Coordinates of C-alpha atoms and ligand atoms in Angstrom, one line a residue:
M1 CA 177.1 49.1 145.3
D2 CA 173.5 48.5 146.3
N3 CA 172.3 51.2 144.0
C4 CA 174.3 49.9 141.2
F5 CA 172.6 46.5 141.7
Q6 CA 169.2 48.1 142.0
D7 CA 169.7 50.1 138.7
H8 CA 170.7 46.9 137.0
G9 CA 167.5 45.3 138.4
N10 CA 165.3 48.2 137.0
N11 CA 166.9 48.0 133.6
N12 CA 166.3 44.2 133.5
N13 CA 162.6 44.8 134.4
G14 CA 162.2 47.5 131.7
T15 CA 163.7 45.3 129.1
A16 CA 161.4 42.5 130.1
V17 CA 158.3 44.7 129.8
I18 CA 159.3 46.0 126.4
S19 CA 160.0 42.6 125.0
T20 CA 156.7 41.3 126.4
V21 CA 154.7 44.2 124.8
A22 CA 156.6 43.6 121.5
S23 CA 155.9 39.9 121.5
I24 CA 152.2 40.5 122.3
A25 CA 152.0 43.0 119.4
A26 CA 153.7 40.6 117.1
S27 CA 151.3 37.8 118.1
A28 CA 148.4 40.1 117.5
M29 CA 149.6 41.0 114.1
L30 CA 150.1 37.3 113.3
I31 CA 146.6 36.4 114.5
R32 CA 145.2 39.3 112.5
T33 CA 147.0 38.1 109.4
I34 CA 145.9 34.5 109.9
V35 CA 142.3 35.6 110.6
Y36 CA 142.2 37.9 107.5
D37 CA 143.9 35.3 105.3
Y38 CA 142.0 32.2 106.4
V39 CA 138.7 33.2 107.9
P40 CA 136.0 34.0 105.3
H41 CA 135.1 37.8 104.9
E42 CA 131.5 37.2 105.7
I43 CA 132.4 35.9 109.2
I44 CA 134.8 38.8 109.8
N45 CA 132.1 41.3 108.8
F46 CA 129.6 39.6 111.0
F47 CA 131.8 39.9 114.1
N48 CA 132.8 43.5 113.1
L49 CA 129.2 44.4 113.0
K50 CA 128.4 42.8 116.3
F51 CA 131.4 44.6 117.8
H52 CA 130.2 48.0 116.6
D53 CA 126.7 47.2 117.9
M54 CA 128.2 46.5 121.3
K55 CA 130.2 49.7 121.2
R56 CA 127.1 51.7 120.3
F57 CA 125.2 50.0 123.1
F58 CA 127.7 51.3 125.7
S59 CA 128.3 54.7 124.0
S60 CA 126.2 57.7 124.6
Q61 CA 127.5 59.5 121.5
L62 CA 126.1 59.5 118.0
T63 CA 128.1 60.2 114.9
I64 CA 126.7 61.3 111.5
V65 CA 128.9 60.8 108.6
I66 CA 128.5 63.3 105.8
E67 CA 130.3 62.2 102.7
E68 CA 131.6 64.6 100.0
F69 CA 129.7 63.0 97.2
K70 CA 126.3 61.6 96.8
G71 CA 126.7 59.3 93.8
V72 CA 128.5 61.4 91.2
S73 CA 127.2 64.8 92.4
K74 CA 128.4 66.8 95.4
N75 CA 126.6 66.3 98.6
Q76 CA 124.9 69.6 99.5
V77 CA 125.1 69.0 103.3
Y78 CA 128.9 68.4 102.9
E79 CA 129.3 71.7 101.0
A80 CA 127.2 73.6 103.5
A81 CA 129.3 72.1 106.4
E82 CA 132.4 73.2 104.6
V83 CA 131.3 76.8 104.3
Y84 CA 129.7 76.9 107.8
L85 CA 132.7 75.4 109.5
G86 CA 135.1 77.6 107.6
S87 CA 133.7 80.5 109.5
K88 CA 133.9 78.6 112.8
G89 CA 137.2 77.0 112.0
T90 CA 139.0 80.3 112.0
L91 CA 138.2 80.5 115.7
S92 CA 139.0 77.1 117.0
A93 CA 140.8 74.8 114.5
V94 CA 144.5 74.7 114.4
R95 CA 144.8 74.6 110.7
V96 CA 142.5 76.3 108.2
K97 CA 142.8 76.8 104.4
A98 CA 142.2 80.3 103.0
S99 CA 141.1 81.0 99.5
K100 CA 139.6 83.8 97.3
S101 CA 138.5 83.8 93.7
M102 CA 138.0 86.9 91.5
E103 CA 134.3 86.9 92.2
D104 CA 134.6 86.6 96.0
K105 CA 134.4 89.7 98.1
N106 CA 136.1 88.3 101.2
L107 CA 138.6 85.6 102.0
A108 CA 136.9 82.2 102.5
F109 CA 138.2 79.7 105.1
V110 CA 137.9 76.0 105.0
M111 CA 138.9 73.5 107.8
D112 CA 142.0 71.5 106.9
K113 CA 141.9 67.7 107.0
N114 CA 141.8 65.8 110.3
Q115 CA 141.0 69.0 112.1
E116 CA 138.3 69.2 114.7
V117 CA 136.0 72.0 115.6
C118 CA 133.5 72.3 118.4
D119 CA 130.2 74.1 118.0
D120 CA 127.7 75.2 120.5
Y121 CA 124.1 75.2 119.2
E122 CA 121.6 76.5 121.7
G123 CA 123.5 74.9 124.5
V124 CA 124.2 71.6 122.7
M125 CA 127.8 70.9 122.1
V126 CA 128.7 69.1 118.9
R127 CA 132.0 68.1 117.4
W128 CA 132.9 68.2 113.7
K129 CA 135.8 66.4 112.2
L130 CA 137.0 66.5 108.7
C131 CA 138.2 62.9 107.9
C132 CA 140.3 62.1 104.9
E133 CA 141.0 58.6 103.7
Y134 CA 143.1 57.5 100.8
V135 CA 141.7 54.6 98.9
A136 CA 143.5 53.0 96.0
S137 CA 142.1 54.2 92.7
A138 CA 141.1 51.7 90.1
G139 CA 144.5 51.7 88.4
N140 CA 146.5 51.7 91.6
K141 CA 145.3 48.6 93.5
E142 CA 148.7 47.0 93.7
H143 CA 150.2 50.0 95.7
P144 CA 147.4 51.2 97.9
D145 CA 149.8 53.0 100.2
D146 CA 151.2 55.2 97.5
I147 CA 149.1 58.3 98.2
N148 CA 150.8 60.4 95.6
A149 CA 149.7 58.1 92.8
S150 CA 146.4 59.9 92.3
L151 CA 144.7 62.8 94.1
K152 CA 141.3 61.4 93.2
S153 CA 141.8 58.6 95.6
E154 CA 141.3 61.0 98.6
V155 CA 137.9 60.4 100.1
R156 CA 136.6 63.1 102.4
S157 CA 133.8 63.2 104.9
Y158 CA 132.7 65.2 107.9
E159 CA 131.9 63.4 111.1
L160 CA 129.4 65.2 113.3
T161 CA 129.4 63.8 116.9
F162 CA 127.0 64.7 119.7
H163 CA 125.1 63.2 122.6
M164 CA 122.4 60.8 121.6
K165 CA 119.7 62.6 123.6
H166 CA 120.0 65.6 121.2
R167 CA 119.4 63.5 118.2
D168 CA 116.1 65.1 117.3
K169 CA 117.3 68.6 117.8
I170 CA 120.4 68.0 115.6
F171 CA 118.4 66.4 112.8
N172 CA 115.4 68.7 112.8
S173 CA 116.9 72.0 113.8
Y174 CA 120.8 72.1 113.7
L175 CA 121.4 70.6 110.3
P176 CA 118.8 72.9 108.6
F177 CA 120.4 75.8 110.4
V178 CA 123.8 74.9 109.1
L179 CA 122.4 74.7 105.5
E180 CA 120.8 78.1 105.9
R181 CA 123.8 79.8 107.5
A182 CA 126.0 78.4 104.8
K183 CA 123.7 79.9 102.1
A184 CA 123.8 83.3 103.8
I185 CA 127.6 83.2 104.2
R186 CA 128.0 82.2 100.5
E187 CA 125.7 85.0 99.4
G188 CA 127.4 87.5 101.6
N189 CA 130.8 86.6 100.2
M190 CA 129.7 86.8 96.5
A191 CA 130.2 90.1 94.7
L192 CA 126.9 91.9 94.1
K193 CA 125.4 91.8 90.7
L194 CA 123.5 94.3 88.6
H195 CA 120.9 92.7 86.3
T196 CA 119.4 94.5 83.4
I197 CA 117.0 93.3 80.7
D198 CA 117.8 92.5 77.1
Y199 CA 115.6 92.9 74.0
D200 CA 114.1 89.4 74.5
H201 CA 112.9 90.4 77.9
Y202 CA 115.2 88.3 79.9
W203 CA 117.5 89.3 82.7
V204 CA 121.0 89.6 81.4
G205 CA 124.3 91.0 82.2
E206 CA 125.1 90.0 85.7
V207 CA 127.5 92.9 85.7
K208 CA 129.5 93.1 88.9
F209 CA 127.9 95.8 91.0
C210 CA 130.6 97.8 92.7
H211 CA 129.1 101.2 93.5
P212 CA 131.0 102.4 96.5
M213 CA 128.1 104.3 98.2
S214 CA 127.3 103.1 101.7
F215 CA 125.3 104.4 104.6
K216 CA 128.5 105.8 106.0
T217 CA 129.1 108.1 103.0
L218 CA 125.5 108.8 102.1
A219 CA 124.8 112.5 102.9
I220 CA 121.3 112.6 104.3
D221 CA 119.9 113.7 107.7
D222 CA 121.2 111.4 110.5
E223 CA 117.7 110.8 111.8
L224 CA 116.4 109.7 108.4
K225 CA 119.4 107.5 107.8
K226 CA 118.8 105.8 111.1
E227 CA 115.1 105.3 110.3
I228 CA 116.0 103.7 107.0
V229 CA 118.7 101.4 108.4
D230 CA 116.4 100.3 111.3
D231 CA 113.6 99.6 108.8
L232 CA 115.9 97.5 106.6
E233 CA 117.2 95.6 109.7
K234 CA 113.6 94.8 110.8
F235 CA 112.9 93.6 107.3
V236 CA 115.8 91.2 106.9
N237 CA 115.2 89.8 110.4
G238 CA 111.5 89.5 109.8
K239 CA 111.1 86.1 108.3
E240 CA 109.1 84.7 111.2
F241 CA 107.1 87.9 111.6
Y242 CA 106.0 87.9 107.9
K243 CA 105.1 84.3 108.2
R244 CA 103.1 84.9 111.4
I245 CA 101.0 87.7 109.9
G246 CA 100.5 86.0 106.6
K247 CA 102.2 88.5 104.4
A248 CA 104.7 88.0 101.6
W249 CA 108.3 88.7 102.8
K250 CA 108.8 91.9 100.7
R251 CA 109.0 95.6 101.2
G252 CA 108.5 98.6 99.0
Y253 CA 110.2 101.9 99.2
L254 CA 109.3 105.0 97.3
L255 CA 112.2 107.5 97.0
Y256 CA 111.1 110.9 95.8
G257 CA 112.7 114.3 95.5
P258 CA 114.5 116.7 93.1
P259 CA 117.2 115.4 90.7
G260 CA 120.6 115.0 92.4
T261 CA 119.4 114.5 95.9
G262 CA 120.7 111.0 96.3
K263 CA 117.8 108.6 95.3
S264 CA 120.1 106.3 93.2
S265 CA 122.9 106.7 95.7
L266 CA 120.5 105.5 98.4
I267 CA 119.6 102.4 96.4
A268 CA 123.3 101.6 96.1
A269 CA 123.8 102.0 99.8
M270 CA 120.8 99.7 100.5
A271 CA 122.2 97.0 98.2
N272 CA 125.7 97.2 99.7
Y273 CA 124.2 97.2 103.2
L274 CA 122.0 94.1 102.6
N275 CA 124.3 92.4 100.2
Y276 CA 121.4 92.1 97.7
D277 CA 121.7 92.0 94.0
I278 CA 120.0 94.8 92.0
Y279 CA 117.5 94.1 89.2
D280 CA 117.2 97.3 87.3
L281 CA 113.9 97.3 85.4
D282 CA 113.4 99.8 82.7
L283 CA 109.7 99.6 82.1
T284 CA 110.0 101.2 78.6
A285 CA 111.9 98.1 77.5
V286 CA 109.0 95.8 78.6
S287 CA 106.2 95.5 76.1
T288 CA 103.5 93.4 77.9
N289 CA 102.2 92.5 81.3
K290 CA 103.1 88.9 80.6
D291 CA 106.8 89.9 80.0
L292 CA 106.7 91.9 83.2
K293 CA 105.3 88.9 85.1
N294 CA 108.0 86.6 83.7
L295 CA 110.8 89.0 84.6
I296 CA 109.6 89.2 88.2
L297 CA 109.4 85.4 88.4
G298 CA 113.0 85.3 87.0
M299 CA 114.5 87.3 89.9
S300 CA 116.4 85.6 92.6
N301 CA 115.6 86.0 96.3
R302 CA 117.5 88.5 98.5
S303 CA 117.3 91.1 95.8
I304 CA 116.2 94.7 95.0
L305 CA 113.9 95.4 92.1
V306 CA 114.5 99.0 91.0
M307 CA 112.2 101.0 88.8
E308 CA 113.7 104.5 88.4
D309 CA 111.8 107.6 87.4
I310 CA 108.6 105.6 87.4
D311 CA 106.5 108.7 86.4
C312 CA 108.3 109.2 83.1
T313 CA 109.6 105.8 82.0
I314 CA 106.2 104.8 80.8
K315 CA 102.8 106.4 80.4
L316 CA 100.7 104.2 82.7
P317 CA 97.0 104.5 82.1
N318 CA 95.5 104.9 85.5
R319 CA 92.9 102.4 86.7
E320 CA 89.9 104.5 86.0
E321 CA 91.0 104.8 82.4
E322 CA 91.6 101.1 82.3
K323 CA 88.1 100.4 83.6
E324 CA 86.6 102.7 81.0
D325 CA 88.5 100.9 78.3
N326 CA 87.0 97.6 79.6
N327 CA 83.5 99.0 79.5
N328 CA 83.8 100.3 76.0
N329 CA 85.1 97.2 74.5
N330 CA 85.8 94.2 76.6
K331 CA 87.5 92.2 74.0
E332 CA 89.7 95.0 72.9
A333 CA 90.7 95.8 76.4
D334 CA 91.6 92.1 77.1
K335 CA 93.8 92.2 74.0
S336 CA 95.4 95.5 75.1
E337 CA 95.9 94.0 78.6
D338 CA 98.2 91.5 77.0
S339 CA 99.9 93.8 74.6
K340 CA 101.2 96.6 76.9
V341 CA 102.2 97.2 80.4
T342 CA 99.2 98.6 82.3
L343 CA 98.9 100.0 85.8
S344 CA 97.1 96.9 86.9
G345 CA 99.9 94.8 85.4
L346 CA 102.4 96.7 87.4
L347 CA 100.4 96.5 90.6
N348 CA 100.1 92.8 90.2
A349 CA 103.8 92.6 89.6
I350 CA 104.4 94.4 92.9
D351 CA 102.0 92.5 95.1
G352 CA 100.0 90.0 93.0
L353 CA 100.0 86.4 94.0
W354 CA 102.9 85.4 91.7
S355 CA 105.2 88.0 93.2
C356 CA 105.0 85.9 96.4
C357 CA 106.9 83.1 94.8
G358 CA 110.2 84.6 96.1
E359 CA 111.2 85.8 99.5
E360 CA 113.2 88.6 100.9
R361 CA 112.6 91.0 98.1
I362 CA 112.7 94.8 98.1
I363 CA 111.0 97.0 95.5
V364 CA 112.2 100.5 95.1
L365 CA 110.5 103.1 92.9
T366 CA 112.0 106.5 92.4
T367 CA 110.4 109.7 91.1
N368 CA 111.0 113.4 90.9
H369 CA 107.2 114.0 91.0
K370 CA 105.4 112.0 93.6
E371 CA 102.2 113.9 92.9
K372 CA 102.1 112.5 89.4
L373 CA 101.8 108.9 90.6
D374 CA 98.6 107.0 90.8
P375 CA 97.7 106.7 94.6
A376 CA 97.1 103.0 94.1
L377 CA 100.7 102.5 93.1
I378 CA 102.1 104.1 96.2
R379 CA 99.5 103.2 98.8
A380 CA 100.6 101.7 102.2
G381 CA 101.3 98.0 101.8
R382 CA 102.7 98.5 98.3
M383 CA 105.2 101.3 99.0
D384 CA 105.6 100.7 102.7
M385 CA 108.0 103.6 103.3
H386 CA 108.0 106.9 101.4
I387 CA 111.4 108.6 101.7
H388 CA 111.8 112.2 100.8
L389 CA 115.2 113.2 99.6
S390 CA 115.5 116.9 99.5
Y391 CA 118.0 119.7 99.1
C392 CA 121.2 119.7 101.1
T393 CA 120.8 120.3 104.8
F394 CA 123.7 121.3 107.0
S395 CA 124.0 117.9 108.5
A396 CA 124.2 116.3 105.0
F397 CA 126.8 118.9 104.0
Q398 CA 128.9 117.9 107.1
Q399 CA 128.9 114.4 105.8
L400 CA 130.0 115.5 102.3
A401 CA 132.7 117.7 103.8
F402 CA 134.0 114.7 105.7
N403 CA 133.8 112.4 102.6
Y404 CA 135.6 114.8 100.3
L405 CA 137.9 116.8 102.6
G406 CA 138.2 114.7 105.6
I407 CA 137.1 117.5 107.9
S408 CA 134.4 117.7 110.6
Q409 CA 134.9 121.3 111.6
H410 CA 135.9 124.6 109.9
K411 CA 135.6 128.3 110.5
L412 CA 133.4 128.6 107.4
F413 CA 130.9 126.0 108.6
E414 CA 128.7 128.7 110.3
E415 CA 128.5 130.8 107.1
I416 CA 127.7 127.7 105.0
Q417 CA 125.0 126.7 107.5
G418 CA 123.4 130.1 107.1
L419 CA 123.6 129.9 103.3
L420 CA 122.1 126.3 103.2
G421 CA 119.2 127.7 105.1
K422 CA 118.5 130.1 102.3
V423 CA 119.6 128.4 99.1
Q424 CA 118.2 125.3 97.5
V425 CA 121.2 123.3 96.5
T426 CA 121.4 119.6 95.9
P427 CA 124.0 117.2 97.4
A428 CA 125.0 116.5 93.8
E429 CA 125.8 120.2 93.3
I430 CA 127.8 120.4 96.5
S431 CA 129.6 117.1 95.5
G432 CA 130.4 118.6 92.1
E433 CA 131.8 121.8 93.7
L434 CA 133.9 119.9 96.2
T435 CA 135.3 117.6 93.5
K436 CA 136.1 120.6 91.3
N437 CA 138.0 122.4 94.1
I438 CA 139.5 119.4 95.8
N439 CA 143.1 120.6 95.0
S440 CA 142.4 124.3 95.7
K441 CA 143.9 125.8 98.9
E442 CA 140.5 126.9 100.2
P443 CA 137.9 124.5 98.8
L444 CA 135.3 125.7 101.3
Q445 CA 135.9 129.4 100.3
E446 CA 135.1 128.4 96.7
L447 CA 132.0 126.6 97.9
V448 CA 130.9 129.7 99.9
R449 CA 131.3 131.8 96.7
F450 CA 129.2 129.2 94.7
L451 CA 126.5 129.3 97.4
H452 CA 126.4 133.1 97.3
S453 CA 126.1 133.1 93.5
K454 CA 123.1 130.7 93.8
D455 CA 121.6 132.9 96.4
M456 CA 121.9 135.8 94.0
V457 CA 120.1 133.8 91.3
Q458 CA 117.4 132.6 93.6
E459 CA 116.8 136.0 95.2
P460 CA 115.6 137.9 92.1
Q461 CA 113.0 135.1 91.7
E462 CA 111.7 135.9 95.2
I463 CA 111.9 139.6 94.4
S464 CA 109.9 139.2 91.2
D465 CA 107.3 137.1 93.2
L466 CA 107.0 140.0 95.7
L467 CA 106.7 142.5 92.8
L468 CA 104.0 140.4 91.2
F469 CA 102.1 140.4 94.5
A470 CA 102.5 144.2 94.8
V471 CA 101.2 144.7 91.3
I472 CA 98.2 142.4 91.9
G473 CA 97.5 144.2 95.2
S474 CA 97.5 147.7 93.6
R475 CA 95.3 146.5 90.7
L476 CA 92.8 145.1 93.2
Q477 CA 92.8 148.4 95.0
E478 CA 92.2 150.2 91.8
L479 CA 89.3 147.9 91.0
S480 CA 87.8 148.3 94.4
C481 CA 87.9 152.2 94.0
Y482 CA 86.4 151.8 90.6
C483 CA 83.5 149.7 91.9
L484 CA 82.8 152.2 94.7
Ligands
ATP501 N1 122.7 112.3 99.5 C1 123.9 112.1 98.9 N2 124.9 111.7 99.5 C2 126.1 111.6 98.9 N3 126.3 111.9 97.6 C3 125.2 112.3 96.9 C4 124.0 112.5 97.5 N4 123.1 112.9 96.6 C5 123.8 113.1 95.4 N5 125.1 112.7 95.6 C6 126.1 112.8 94.6 O1 125.5 113.2 93.4 C7 125.5 112.2 92.4 C8 124.1 112.1 91.8 O2 123.2 111.6 92.8 P1 122.1 110.5 92.5 O3 122.3 109.9 91.2 O4 122.0 109.6 93.7 O5 120.8 111.5 92.5 P2 119.3 111.1 92.1 O6 118.5 111.7 93.2 O7 119.2 109.7 91.8 O8 119.1 112.0 90.8 P3 118.1 111.8 89.6 O9 116.7 112.1 90.1 O10 118.5 112.7 88.6 O11 118.2 110.3 89.2 C9 126.0 111.0 93.1 O12 126.8 110.2 92.3 C10 126.7 111.5 94.3 O13 128.0 111.7 94.0
MG502 MG1 118.7 108.6 90.1

C-alpha cells in the first residue's frame, strides 16, 4: 500500500516538473515573440552584440567563418578547405561525399554538411565544421521553411575553431598550409597532360598523358633506379633548400644512350612518379629565341620540359661560332639572334633569369650522342645529372621477364645472363621478343635463340677486327724488315 502511495506521489512530482518546464518554455516563446514584434530591431541587435561580446570575453575559443562565396566568386579559402578536409574527412568524419569526374585520377572526398573534423597541426588542435543554412531565396520569402523550394538558398560555410592563444600560428602558418596542401592534392588528383606546340608557337593539346611506364616496370639497374628516385625526391622536397642557397627551383637531367634503351620510358616514369605534366618541345618547330622564351614562360609549375634527340632536332651553332658571327657583323648577328634559335638562346631558356619565373620545373634532354653536344649545354648546374642508359643488363632483363612473363626465376636465366654479358641488345629488343613470343610455350627458349643469333652477327665483326689487326701487324713486320 505504502509503495502504491509513494508511486503515486512520484508520478505527481514528475507531472508537476513537466508542466512547469512547459509553461516556462511557453512563456519564453511568448516573451521572444513580444520582444521581436514590439522592440525595435536596432535595440535587439545592440543587445545581441553585447551578449556575443560577453560570451567572447569568457570564452577561450576563436572561430573563423569561411564562407563559400566572396561576392559572386568562389572563396578560394573555402575551396581549399573543402579539398584539404576531404582527405582528412575520410579518417574522422561520420559522413563524407565521394565523387570522380572523367579527368580525375582518384576518387575525391568532401565532408558532408554539419560534419565535424578535428585536425592536429604541429601539436595545435583545431576543429572544422561544415555549416549549412537555408535562407529564403528572393522569390520564396513567404515560405522560408520550405527548403525544397530552391537549392540556391543553401548557404554554406566552414567554421574553424581553435584556442585563442594559437591565433597567430593559425593565421600565418596553418591557413597558408591548408591552401598549399589543397593545391598539391588537386594537382595530384588531376590526370597528367602532355603539351605540344602548334604552328603559332603556343602550347596546345593538353592531351591526357596516360603512359603506363613507372619506376616499378622500368628495366634499368636497381642501383641507378634508386639513385634517380632519390634525386627526384630530394628535388621535390627541396623548396627551402633552393631558397636558402639562392638557386632557382629546377633540375636538369641529360639522358643519353643508344636507341631503345629506355630514355623516353624513363621520362614517362618520372612524370608518373612526380605527377608532373610534360611539355614536349620540338626545337625544329620553334623559329626564334623569342618564341622559345615565350614558350618557357607559358609553362606551368610542377612540370617537365622535354627536348628529345637534342643533337639532331636542330643544328645549334656553338658559342664560338656565334661569337665569330658577332665579330664579323654585329648588326647581322643581332638580327640572326632574333630570327633563329641559337645555342645562347637555348642556354638562356634553360637557366636564364626568365626561366626562374616558375618553380618546381624539370628539364630533360635526350640524345644518342652525348659527345656531339656543346659542353656548355650539359655542364653541371644546367644538366645536373647525366644518366647513361645502356644495353640490357641481367638485372634489367629480370625486370622485363617479370613485367612480361610474371616470373622471377627460370632454368634458362643462367644462360641468358651469360649471353647478355657478350651480346649488345637493347631493352627494346628484348621487349619486342618477349611480346612476340608471349603466347609461345617456351618464350625464354625463343629469346635464347634470338640472343644466340645476335651473338653470331656480332662475333664476325669481332673476328674481322682481329683479322684487321693481324694484317696490319704483318704489314708492319714486312716494313720493318724492309727498312733493315
Ligand atoms: N629500360 C626499359 N625498361 C622497360 N622497357 C623498355 C626499356 N627500354 C626500352 N623499353 C621498351 O622499348 C620501347 C622503346 O623504348 P624508349 O622509347 O624508351 O627508348 P629510347 O631510349 O627513348 O629510344 P630512342 O633513342 O630511339 O628515342 C619502350 O616502349 C619499351 O617498351
Ligand atoms: Mg626516345
